[in-house]
Short mmCIF file of N, CA and C in Angstrom, two decimals:
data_model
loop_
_atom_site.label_atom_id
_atom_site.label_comp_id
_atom_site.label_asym_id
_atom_site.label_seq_id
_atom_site.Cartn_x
_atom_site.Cartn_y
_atom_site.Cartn_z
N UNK O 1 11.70 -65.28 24.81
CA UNK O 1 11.12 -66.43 25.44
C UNK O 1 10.93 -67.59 24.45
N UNK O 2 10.34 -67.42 23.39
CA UNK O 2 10.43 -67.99 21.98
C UNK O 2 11.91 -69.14 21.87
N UNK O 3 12.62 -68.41 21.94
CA UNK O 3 14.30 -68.74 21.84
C UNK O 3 14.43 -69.93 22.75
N UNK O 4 14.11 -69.09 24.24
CA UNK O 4 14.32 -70.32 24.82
C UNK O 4 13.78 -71.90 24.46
N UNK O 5 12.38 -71.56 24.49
CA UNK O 5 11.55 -72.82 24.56
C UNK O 5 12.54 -73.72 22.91
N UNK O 6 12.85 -73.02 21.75
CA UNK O 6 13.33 -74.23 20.99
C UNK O 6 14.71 -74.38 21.56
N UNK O 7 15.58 -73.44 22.42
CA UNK O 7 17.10 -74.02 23.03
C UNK O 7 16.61 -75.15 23.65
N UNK O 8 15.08 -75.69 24.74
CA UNK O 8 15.00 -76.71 25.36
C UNK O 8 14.48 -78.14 24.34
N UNK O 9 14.34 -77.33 23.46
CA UNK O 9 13.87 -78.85 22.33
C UNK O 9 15.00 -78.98 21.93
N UNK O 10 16.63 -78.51 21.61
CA UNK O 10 17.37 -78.85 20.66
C UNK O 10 18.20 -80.09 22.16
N UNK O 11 17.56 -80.17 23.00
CA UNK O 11 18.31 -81.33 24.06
C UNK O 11 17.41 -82.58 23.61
N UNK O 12 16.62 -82.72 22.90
CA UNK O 12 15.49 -83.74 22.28
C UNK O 12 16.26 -84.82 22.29
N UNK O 13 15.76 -86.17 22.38
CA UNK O 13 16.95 -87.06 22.02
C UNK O 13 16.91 -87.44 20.05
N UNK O 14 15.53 -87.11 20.25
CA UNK O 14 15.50 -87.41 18.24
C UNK O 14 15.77 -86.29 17.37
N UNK O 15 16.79 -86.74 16.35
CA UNK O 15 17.02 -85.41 15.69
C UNK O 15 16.04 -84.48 14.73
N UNK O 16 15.00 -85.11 14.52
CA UNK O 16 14.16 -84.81 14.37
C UNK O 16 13.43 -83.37 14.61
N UNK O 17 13.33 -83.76 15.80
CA UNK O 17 13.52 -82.50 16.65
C UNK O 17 14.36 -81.68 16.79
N UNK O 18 15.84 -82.23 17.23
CA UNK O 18 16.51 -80.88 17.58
C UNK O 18 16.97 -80.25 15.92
N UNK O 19 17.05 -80.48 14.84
CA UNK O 19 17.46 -79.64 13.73
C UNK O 19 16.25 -78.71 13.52
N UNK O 20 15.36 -79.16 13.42
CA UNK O 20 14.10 -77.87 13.32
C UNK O 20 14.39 -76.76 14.26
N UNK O 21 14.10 -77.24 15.72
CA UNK O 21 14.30 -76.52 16.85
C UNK O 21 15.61 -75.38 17.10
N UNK O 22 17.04 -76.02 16.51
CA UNK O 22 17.74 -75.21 16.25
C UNK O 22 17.87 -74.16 15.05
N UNK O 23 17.25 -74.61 14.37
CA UNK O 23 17.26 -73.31 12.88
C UNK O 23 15.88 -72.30 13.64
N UNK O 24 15.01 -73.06 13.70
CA UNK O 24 14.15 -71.75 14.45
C UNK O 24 14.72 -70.78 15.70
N UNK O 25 15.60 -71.83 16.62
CA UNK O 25 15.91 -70.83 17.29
C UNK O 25 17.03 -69.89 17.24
N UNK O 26 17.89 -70.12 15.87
CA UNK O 26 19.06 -69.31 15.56
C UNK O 26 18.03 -68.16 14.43
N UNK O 27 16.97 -68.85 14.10
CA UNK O 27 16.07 -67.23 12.83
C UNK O 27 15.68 -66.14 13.84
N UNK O 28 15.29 -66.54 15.08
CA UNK O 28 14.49 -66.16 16.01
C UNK O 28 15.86 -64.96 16.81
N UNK O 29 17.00 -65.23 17.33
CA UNK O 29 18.28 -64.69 17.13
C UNK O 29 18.44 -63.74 16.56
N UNK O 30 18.81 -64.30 15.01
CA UNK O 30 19.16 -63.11 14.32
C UNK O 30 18.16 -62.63 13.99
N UNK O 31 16.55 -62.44 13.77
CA UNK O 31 15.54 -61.51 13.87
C UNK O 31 15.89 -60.67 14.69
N UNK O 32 15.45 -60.99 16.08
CA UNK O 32 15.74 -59.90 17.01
C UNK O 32 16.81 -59.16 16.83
N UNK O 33 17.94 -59.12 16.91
CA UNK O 33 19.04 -59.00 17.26
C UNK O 33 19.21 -58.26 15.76
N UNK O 34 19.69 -58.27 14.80
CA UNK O 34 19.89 -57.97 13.07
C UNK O 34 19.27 -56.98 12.63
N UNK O 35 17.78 -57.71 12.34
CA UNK O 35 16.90 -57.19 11.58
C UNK O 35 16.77 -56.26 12.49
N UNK O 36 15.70 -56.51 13.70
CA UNK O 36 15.29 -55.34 14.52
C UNK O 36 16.19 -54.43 15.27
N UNK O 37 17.35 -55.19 15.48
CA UNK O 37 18.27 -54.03 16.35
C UNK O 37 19.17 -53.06 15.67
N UNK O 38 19.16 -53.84 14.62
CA UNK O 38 20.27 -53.14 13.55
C UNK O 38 19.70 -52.79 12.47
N UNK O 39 19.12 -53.29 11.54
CA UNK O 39 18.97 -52.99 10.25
C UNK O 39 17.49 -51.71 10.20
N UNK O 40 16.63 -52.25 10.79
CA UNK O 40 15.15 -51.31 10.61
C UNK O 40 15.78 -49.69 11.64
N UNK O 41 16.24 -49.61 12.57
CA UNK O 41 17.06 -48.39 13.19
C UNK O 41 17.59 -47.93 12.13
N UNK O 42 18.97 -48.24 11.38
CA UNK O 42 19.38 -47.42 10.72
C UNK O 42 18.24 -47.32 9.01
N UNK O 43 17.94 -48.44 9.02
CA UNK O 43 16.95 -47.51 7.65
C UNK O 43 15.88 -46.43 8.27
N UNK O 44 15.70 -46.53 9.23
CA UNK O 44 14.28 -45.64 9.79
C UNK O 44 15.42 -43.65 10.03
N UNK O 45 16.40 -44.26 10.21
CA UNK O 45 18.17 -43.01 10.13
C UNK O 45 17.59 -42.60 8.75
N UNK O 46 18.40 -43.33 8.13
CA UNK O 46 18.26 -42.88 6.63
C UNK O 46 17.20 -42.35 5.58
N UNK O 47 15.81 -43.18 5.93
CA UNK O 47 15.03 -42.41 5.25
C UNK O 47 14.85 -41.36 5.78
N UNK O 48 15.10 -41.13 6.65
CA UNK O 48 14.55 -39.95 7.48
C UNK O 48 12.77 -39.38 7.15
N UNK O 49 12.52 -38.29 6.95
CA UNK O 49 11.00 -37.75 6.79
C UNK O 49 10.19 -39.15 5.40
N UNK O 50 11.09 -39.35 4.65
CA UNK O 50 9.99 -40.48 3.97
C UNK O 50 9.41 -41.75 4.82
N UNK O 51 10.17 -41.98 5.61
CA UNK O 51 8.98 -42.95 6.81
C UNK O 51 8.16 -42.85 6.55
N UNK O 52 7.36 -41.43 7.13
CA UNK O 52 5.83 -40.87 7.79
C UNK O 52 5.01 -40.81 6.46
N UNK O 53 6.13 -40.22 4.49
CA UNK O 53 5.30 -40.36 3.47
C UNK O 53 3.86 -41.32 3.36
N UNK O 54 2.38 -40.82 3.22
CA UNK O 54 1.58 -41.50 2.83
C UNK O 54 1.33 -41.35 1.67
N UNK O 55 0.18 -42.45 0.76
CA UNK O 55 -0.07 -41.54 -0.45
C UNK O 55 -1.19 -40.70 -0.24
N UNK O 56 -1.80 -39.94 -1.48
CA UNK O 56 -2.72 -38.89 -1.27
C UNK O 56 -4.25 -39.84 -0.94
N UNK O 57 -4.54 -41.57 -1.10
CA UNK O 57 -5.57 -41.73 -1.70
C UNK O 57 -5.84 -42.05 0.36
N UNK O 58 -4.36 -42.21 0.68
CA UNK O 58 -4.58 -42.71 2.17
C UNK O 58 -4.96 -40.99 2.96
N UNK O 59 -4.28 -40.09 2.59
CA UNK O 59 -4.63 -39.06 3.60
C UNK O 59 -5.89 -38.65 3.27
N UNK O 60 -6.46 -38.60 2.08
CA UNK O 60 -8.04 -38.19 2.03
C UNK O 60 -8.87 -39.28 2.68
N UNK O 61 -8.91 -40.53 3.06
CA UNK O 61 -9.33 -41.36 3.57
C UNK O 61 -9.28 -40.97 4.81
N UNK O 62 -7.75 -40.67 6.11
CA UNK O 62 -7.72 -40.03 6.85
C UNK O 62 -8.92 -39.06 7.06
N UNK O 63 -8.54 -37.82 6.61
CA UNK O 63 -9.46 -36.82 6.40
C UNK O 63 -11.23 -36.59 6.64
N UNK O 64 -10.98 -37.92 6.08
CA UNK O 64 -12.87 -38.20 5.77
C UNK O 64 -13.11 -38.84 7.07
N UNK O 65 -12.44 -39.67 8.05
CA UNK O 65 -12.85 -40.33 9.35
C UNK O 65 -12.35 -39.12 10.24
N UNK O 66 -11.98 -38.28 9.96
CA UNK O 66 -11.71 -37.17 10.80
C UNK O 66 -12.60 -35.99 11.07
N UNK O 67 -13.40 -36.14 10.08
CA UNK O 67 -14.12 -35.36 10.01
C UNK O 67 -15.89 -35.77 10.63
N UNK O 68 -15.98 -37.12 10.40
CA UNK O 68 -17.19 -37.54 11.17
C UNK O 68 -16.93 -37.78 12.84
#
């Protein structure tokens, strides 16, 4: 939805406007689309079980709200 609203600013008549409007709405693009569709999937593949790794100072912290 994001996307859209700067595709309707890059019809602006001042350029002003539409060059901002278009770089945001081509980051906004390849975010979605790149980063999230492609790149974080296959690293989340690859690390496989180190994802979920915490360190020890976070699971005793865990632990301790688990317990009250």
């Amino acid at each position: 939805m994001l996307f859209l609203a700067f595709a309707s600013l890059t019809s602006a008549p001042l350029t002003d406007i539409r060059v901002p409007a278009t770089d945001l709405g081509i980051g906004i693009l390849v975010d979605a689309t790149i980063i999230r569709g492609i790149a974080v999937p296959a690293l989340i593949q690859l690390f496989g079980r180190a994802n979920w790794w915490t360190s020890s100072w976070w699971s005793r912290l865990g632990n301790k709200q688990a317990a009250n």
